[in-house]
Amino acid sequence: MALQGWVQRGWRCSPAWAPPLGGGYRELSATQAPRLLGRRFNLFVQQKCGFRKAPRKVEPRRSDTGSSGEAYKRSALIPPLEETVFYPSPYPIRTLVKPFFFTIGFTGCAFGSAAIWQYESLKSRVQSYFDGIKADWLDSIRPQKEGNLRKEINKWWNSLSDGQRTVTGIIAANALVFCLWRVPSLQRTMIRYFTSNPASKVLCSPMLLSTFSHFSLFHMAANMYVLWSFSSSIVNILGQEQFVAVYLSAGVISNFVSYVCKVATGRYGPSLGASGAIMTVLAAVCTKIPEGRLAIIFLPVFTFTAGNALKAIIAMDTAGMILGWKFFDHAAHLGGALFGIWYITYGHELIWKNREPLVKIWHEIRTNGPKKGGGSE
């Protein structure tokens, strides 16, 4: 038990107390207290009697605390954060400025790049058509190799639909990031750049990188299964290039909606996963084909329409966002679903069908280009 004595000249102070050997407490005089307590205890010399309040040390937040004061409970789908330090801004609204402009800029760049990609793809298809005729003639006169591994891989690749071939790269990227989570020396880097959190120092790049990030194997397997299942339908609706632009933009937009919800409610915490972007894909297909029949993988007997499934998902995520359910990032799910509905209903007409001016500029750059020799005519 730490004891403290007070000594003052010319002032009357409260006595110090110390337990005697026989039990109980006895009063010590101001001159006896320092001698008895020795060097193990602190002696304060003050001009006035009373306790001096120690300065309070401000420490950065290490976990999320909601408005109710309860500590943030970690979901099984996100990595452990005992060593992670968060720095929530004293002005939360300012936290959303950079992510807002990043969302707008990235979405514009994604659709612009997709338009140029489609232009280049059409040019390469024309060239490939003539190259393919020549290749078929050479294959007919060239002796065929049996048991060629490359031939078997090409045969499997050609058996896939356009949508399945498109999402194969996305699935491979998610699998690579999942493996990086298993490297202990990369844990801090992964938490900083591959989880989105408005209380983190890095705000913008995780909005995209966390779309390819999964800590739980079950989480990644479920998301990739849904993406694979809807890949053929969504690519048939949008096309390969437009789908990639919508998918990447949906990941950033859903994370921005999650930022807004976390700042508004004060429930800071990390999020990761492709669920927001996949909800955009699911919502787009269900909006375009509302009468399509869907089923749950574990209950294939029970089927329901795509329109009813979309309504149920939106209702569940809305309730989860309002009630503060923390197992999933319901705000990101809801933001992704609403973006998918909006894009199929209005966005395709407003964005994709107005890409012609950009394509014309790119065509002029590709055809004219800088003149050789540097002279003027």
mmCIF file of N, CA and C in Angstrom, residues 70-140:
data_model
loop_
_atom_site.group_PDB
_atom_site.id
_atom_site.type_symbol
_atom_site.label_atom_id
_atom_site.label_comp_id
_atom_site.label_asym_id
_atom_site.label_seq_id
_atom_site.Cartn_x
_atom_site.Cartn_y
_atom_site.Cartn_z
ATOM 1 N N GLU A 70 -19.640 0.647 -25.737
ATOM 2 C CA GLU A 70 -19.225 -0.734 -25.784
ATOM 3 C C GLU A 70 -18.057 -0.879 -26.742
ATOM 4 N N ALA A 71 -17.137 -1.735 -26.382
ATOM 5 C CA ALA A 71 -15.964 -1.950 -27.217
ATOM 6 C C ALA A 71 -16.345 -2.650 -28.503
ATOM 7 N N TYR A 72 -15.577 -2.369 -29.528
ATOM 8 C CA TYR A 72 -15.839 -2.959 -30.833
ATOM 9 C C TYR A 72 -15.562 -4.452 -30.766
ATOM 10 N N LYS A 73 -16.517 -5.248 -31.173
ATOM 11 C CA LYS A 73 -16.371 -6.691 -31.166
ATOM 12 C C LYS A 73 -15.945 -7.149 -32.548
ATOM 13 N N ARG A 74 -14.825 -7.836 -32.631
ATOM 14 C CA ARG A 74 -14.262 -8.230 -33.904
ATOM 15 C C ARG A 74 -15.051 -9.370 -34.511
ATOM 16 N N SER A 75 -15.338 -9.252 -35.808
ATOM 17 C CA SER A 75 -15.986 -10.325 -36.548
ATOM 18 C C SER A 75 -14.957 -11.390 -36.878
ATOM 19 N N ALA A 76 -15.420 -12.601 -37.074
ATOM 20 C CA ALA A 76 -14.518 -13.697 -37.439
ATOM 21 C C ALA A 76 -13.974 -13.542 -38.849
ATOM 22 N N LEU A 77 -14.548 -12.618 -39.626
ATOM 23 C CA LEU A 77 -14.131 -12.437 -41.005
ATOM 24 C C LEU A 77 -12.996 -11.442 -41.169
ATOM 25 N N ILE A 78 -12.598 -10.736 -40.098
ATOM 26 C CA ILE A 78 -11.536 -9.748 -40.186
ATOM 27 C C ILE A 78 -10.366 -10.175 -39.313
ATOM 28 N N PRO A 79 -9.150 -9.703 -39.592
ATOM 29 C CA PRO A 79 -7.974 -10.131 -38.840
ATOM 30 C C PRO A 79 -7.971 -9.560 -37.431
ATOM 31 N N PRO A 80 -7.203 -10.184 -36.506
ATOM 32 C CA PRO A 80 -7.092 -9.640 -35.148
ATOM 33 C C PRO A 80 -6.400 -8.290 -35.163
ATOM 34 N N LEU A 81 -6.886 -7.364 -34.327
ATOM 35 C CA LEU A 81 -6.408 -5.987 -34.382
ATOM 36 C C LEU A 81 -5.856 -5.519 -33.042
ATOM 37 N N GLU A 82 -5.366 -6.453 -32.215
ATOM 38 C CA GLU A 82 -4.864 -6.040 -30.903
ATOM 39 C C GLU A 82 -3.682 -5.099 -31.026
ATOM 40 N N GLU A 83 -2.880 -5.256 -32.099
ATOM 41 C CA GLU A 83 -1.689 -4.429 -32.266
ATOM 42 C C GLU A 83 -1.945 -3.206 -33.134
ATOM 43 N N THR A 84 -3.163 -3.049 -33.631
ATOM 44 C CA THR A 84 -3.454 -1.968 -34.545
ATOM 45 C C THR A 84 -3.864 -0.718 -33.795
ATOM 46 N N VAL A 85 -3.369 0.427 -34.234
ATOM 47 C CA VAL A 85 -3.704 1.708 -33.628
ATOM 48 C C VAL A 85 -4.487 2.526 -34.637
ATOM 49 N N PHE A 86 -5.651 3.022 -34.242
ATOM 50 C CA PHE A 86 -6.481 3.844 -35.103
ATOM 51 C C PHE A 86 -6.415 5.288 -34.622
ATOM 52 N N TYR A 87 -6.544 6.228 -35.544
ATOM 53 C CA TYR A 87 -6.480 7.641 -35.238
ATOM 54 C C TYR A 87 -7.714 8.344 -35.786
ATOM 55 N N PRO A 88 -8.843 8.246 -35.095
ATOM 56 C CA PRO A 88 -10.038 8.954 -35.586
ATOM 57 C C PRO A 88 -9.844 10.459 -35.544
ATOM 58 N N SER A 89 -10.308 11.128 -36.592
ATOM 59 C CA SER A 89 -10.132 12.570 -36.701
ATOM 60 C C SER A 89 -11.047 13.304 -35.728
ATOM 61 N N PRO A 90 -10.575 14.415 -35.134
ATOM 62 C CA PRO A 90 -11.469 15.201 -34.272
ATOM 63 C C PRO A 90 -12.577 15.883 -35.076
ATOM 64 N N TYR A 91 -12.412 15.984 -36.393
ATOM 65 C CA TYR A 91 -13.442 16.541 -37.278
ATOM 66 C C TYR A 91 -13.838 15.460 -38.272
ATOM 67 N N PRO A 92 -14.797 14.598 -37.917
ATOM 68 C CA PRO A 92 -15.092 13.419 -38.743
ATOM 69 C C PRO A 92 -15.519 13.745 -40.163
ATOM 70 N N ILE A 93 -16.250 14.845 -40.362
ATOM 71 C CA ILE A 93 -16.732 15.159 -41.706
ATOM 72 C C ILE A 93 -15.564 15.398 -42.660
ATOM 73 N N ARG A 94 -14.493 15.996 -42.173
ATOM 74 C CA ARG A 94 -13.330 16.250 -43.024
ATOM 75 C C ARG A 94 -12.683 14.947 -43.484
ATOM 76 N N THR A 95 -12.897 13.881 -42.733
ATOM 77 C CA THR A 95 -12.328 12.594 -43.110
ATOM 78 C C THR A 95 -12.880 12.101 -44.433
ATOM 79 N N LEU A 96 -14.092 12.517 -44.788
ATOM 80 C CA LEU A 96 -14.753 12.018 -45.987
ATOM 81 C C LEU A 96 -14.407 12.806 -47.240
ATOM 82 N N VAL A 97 -13.670 13.908 -47.119
ATOM 83 C CA VAL A 97 -13.403 14.750 -48.289
ATOM 84 C C VAL A 97 -12.520 14.015 -49.298
ATOM 85 N N LYS A 98 -11.372 13.526 -48.859
ATOM 86 C CA LYS A 98 -10.474 12.820 -49.769
ATOM 87 C C LYS A 98 -11.108 11.553 -50.341
ATOM 88 N N PRO A 99 -11.753 10.702 -49.533
ATOM 89 C CA PRO A 99 -12.421 9.533 -50.128
ATOM 90 C C PRO A 99 -13.501 9.897 -51.137
ATOM 91 N N PHE A 100 -14.191 11.019 -50.928
ATOM 92 C CA PHE A 100 -15.239 11.427 -51.861
ATOM 93 C C PHE A 100 -14.650 11.742 -53.238
ATOM 94 N N PHE A 101 -13.612 12.553 -53.260
ATOM 95 C CA PHE A 101 -12.996 12.899 -54.540
ATOM 96 C C PHE A 101 -12.283 11.694 -55.157
ATOM 97 N N PHE A 102 -11.731 10.826 -54.326
ATOM 98 C CA PHE A 102 -11.108 9.611 -54.849
ATOM 99 C C PHE A 102 -12.153 8.722 -55.519
ATOM 100 N N THR A 103 -13.338 8.620 -54.914
ATOM 101 C CA THR A 103 -14.408 7.800 -55.490
ATOM 102 C C THR A 103 -14.825 8.333 -56.857
ATOM 103 N N ILE A 104 -15.026 9.644 -56.952
ATOM 104 C CA ILE A 104 -15.428 10.241 -58.226
ATOM 105 C C ILE A 104 -14.322 10.077 -59.279
ATOM 106 N N GLY A 105 -13.083 10.386 -58.908
ATOM 107 C CA GLY A 105 -11.981 10.294 -59.856
ATOM 108 C C GLY A 105 -11.720 8.874 -60.322
ATOM 109 N N PHE A 106 -11.740 7.929 -59.381
ATOM 110 C CA PHE A 106 -11.473 6.545 -59.763
ATOM 111 C C PHE A 106 -12.582 5.994 -60.654
ATOM 112 N N THR A 107 -13.837 6.314 -60.332
ATOM 113 C CA THR A 107 -14.946 5.830 -61.161
ATOM 114 C C THR A 107 -14.839 6.362 -62.580
ATOM 115 N N GLY A 108 -14.513 7.655 -62.723
ATOM 116 C CA GLY A 108 -14.341 8.214 -64.054
ATOM 117 C C GLY A 108 -13.209 7.563 -64.817
ATOM 118 N N CYS A 109 -12.084 7.326 -64.134
ATOM 119 C CA CYS A 109 -10.941 6.684 -64.790
ATOM 120 C C CYS A 109 -11.266 5.241 -65.171
ATOM 121 N N ALA A 110 -12.036 4.560 -64.332
ATOM 122 C CA ALA A 110 -12.378 3.167 -64.618
ATOM 123 C C ALA A 110 -13.217 3.060 -65.883
ATOM 124 N N PHE A 111 -14.240 3.903 -66.012
ATOM 125 C CA PHE A 111 -15.087 3.839 -67.197
ATOM 126 C C PHE A 111 -14.364 4.371 -68.431
ATOM 127 N N GLY A 112 -13.523 5.385 -68.278
ATOM 128 C CA GLY A 112 -12.738 5.862 -69.409
ATOM 129 C C GLY A 112 -11.769 4.808 -69.910
ATOM 130 N N SER A 113 -11.107 4.114 -68.988
ATOM 131 C CA SER A 113 -10.179 3.050 -69.388
ATOM 132 C C SER A 113 -10.922 1.895 -70.042
ATOM 133 N N ALA A 114 -12.121 1.597 -69.546
ATOM 134 C CA ALA A 114 -12.914 0.514 -70.140
ATOM 135 C C ALA A 114 -13.316 0.852 -71.570
ATOM 136 N N ALA A 115 -13.649 2.124 -71.828
ATOM 137 C CA ALA A 115 -14.015 2.523 -73.184
ATOM 138 C C ALA A 115 -12.832 2.375 -74.144
ATOM 139 N N ILE A 116 -11.638 2.781 -73.690
ATOM 140 C CA ILE A 116 -10.442 2.628 -74.523
ATOM 141 C C ILE A 116 -10.105 1.153 -74.706
ATOM 142 N N TRP A 117 -10.280 0.377 -73.643
ATOM 143 C CA TRP A 117 -10.022 -1.065 -73.716
ATOM 144 C C TRP A 117 -10.938 -1.719 -74.756
ATOM 145 N N GLN A 118 -12.202 -1.334 -74.770
ATOM 146 C CA GLN A 118 -13.131 -1.896 -75.748
ATOM 147 C C GLN A 118 -12.711 -1.532 -77.173
ATOM 148 N N TYR A 119 -12.267 -0.297 -77.389
ATOM 149 C CA TYR A 119 -11.791 0.132 -78.707
ATOM 150 C C TYR A 119 -10.607 -0.727 -79.161
ATOM 151 N N GLU A 120 -9.629 -0.910 -78.278
ATOM 152 C CA GLU A 120 -8.458 -1.706 -78.627
ATOM 153 C C GLU A 120 -8.832 -3.169 -78.828
ATOM 154 N N SER A 121 -9.794 -3.642 -78.061
ATOM 155 C CA SER A 121 -10.214 -5.034 -78.195
ATOM 156 C C SER A 121 -10.859 -5.303 -79.548
ATOM 157 N N LEU A 122 -11.675 -4.349 -80.014
ATOM 158 C CA LEU A 122 -12.302 -4.513 -81.327
ATOM 159 C C LEU A 122 -11.265 -4.524 -82.446
ATOM 160 N N LYS A 123 -10.252 -3.676 -82.315
ATOM 161 C CA LYS A 123 -9.188 -3.662 -83.328
ATOM 162 C C LYS A 123 -8.409 -4.973 -83.328
ATOM 163 N N SER A 124 -8.137 -5.491 -82.145
ATOM 164 C CA SER A 124 -7.370 -6.732 -82.074
ATOM 165 C C SER A 124 -8.180 -7.922 -82.578
ATOM 166 N N ARG A 125 -9.498 -7.879 -82.407
ATOM 167 C CA ARG A 125 -10.328 -8.984 -82.909
ATOM 168 C C ARG A 125 -10.302 -9.053 -84.428
ATOM 169 N N VAL A 126 -10.310 -7.895 -85.084
ATOM 170 C CA VAL A 126 -10.228 -7.887 -86.539
ATOM 171 C C VAL A 126 -8.905 -8.475 -87.006
ATOM 172 N N GLN A 127 -7.826 -8.094 -86.333
ATOM 173 C CA GLN A 127 -6.521 -8.626 -86.697
ATOM 174 C C GLN A 127 -6.434 -10.111 -86.373
ATOM 175 N N SER A 128 -7.026 -10.514 -85.256
ATOM 176 C CA SER A 128 -6.981 -11.918 -84.858
ATOM 177 C C SER A 128 -7.753 -12.808 -85.827
ATOM 178 N N TYR A 129 -8.782 -12.234 -86.450
ATOM 179 C CA TYR A 129 -9.563 -13.027 -87.395
ATOM 180 C C TYR A 129 -8.684 -13.499 -88.558
ATOM 181 N N PHE A 130 -7.900 -12.581 -89.106
ATOM 182 C CA PHE A 130 -7.028 -12.953 -90.219
ATOM 183 C C PHE A 130 -5.865 -13.821 -89.741
ATOM 184 N N ASP A 131 -5.355 -13.533 -88.547
ATOM 185 C CA ASP A 131 -4.291 -14.383 -88.002
ATOM 186 C C ASP A 131 -4.807 -15.787 -87.719
ATOM 187 N N GLY A 132 -6.086 -15.876 -87.307
ATOM 188 C CA GLY A 132 -6.655 -17.182 -87.009
ATOM 189 C C GLY A 132 -6.808 -18.052 -88.233
ATOM 190 N N ILE A 133 -7.148 -17.435 -89.361
ATOM 191 C CA ILE A 133 -7.246 -18.203 -90.605
ATOM 192 C C ILE A 133 -5.900 -18.810 -90.973
ATOM 193 N N LYS A 134 -4.839 -17.998 -90.827
ATOM 194 C CA LYS A 134 -3.499 -18.498 -91.124
ATOM 195 C C LYS A 134 -3.078 -19.590 -90.144
ATOM 196 N N ALA A 135 -3.424 -19.416 -88.855
ATOM 197 C CA ALA A 135 -3.046 -20.408 -87.846
ATOM 198 C C ALA A 135 -3.770 -21.724 -88.073
ATOM 199 N N ASP A 136 -5.046 -21.675 -88.450
ATOM 200 C CA ASP A 136 -5.789 -22.905 -88.713
ATOM 201 C C ASP A 136 -5.179 -23.668 -89.888
ATOM 202 N N TRP A 137 -4.723 -22.957 -90.924
ATOM 203 C CA TRP A 137 -4.097 -23.623 -92.069
ATOM 204 C C TRP A 137 -2.775 -24.280 -91.675
ATOM 205 N N LEU A 138 -2.000 -23.588 -90.810
ATOM 206 C CA LEU A 138 -0.734 -24.167 -90.358
ATOM 207 C C LEU A 138 -0.971 -25.385 -89.470
ATOM 208 N N ASP A 139 -1.990 -25.335 -88.615
ATOM 209 C CA ASP A 139 -2.286 -26.473 -87.741
ATOM 210 C C ASP A 139 -2.725 -27.701 -88.536
ATOM 211 N N SER A 140 -3.364 -27.460 -89.664
ATOM 212 C CA SER A 140 -3.844 -28.587 -90.463
ATOM 213 C C SER A 140 -2.702 -29.360 -91.112
#
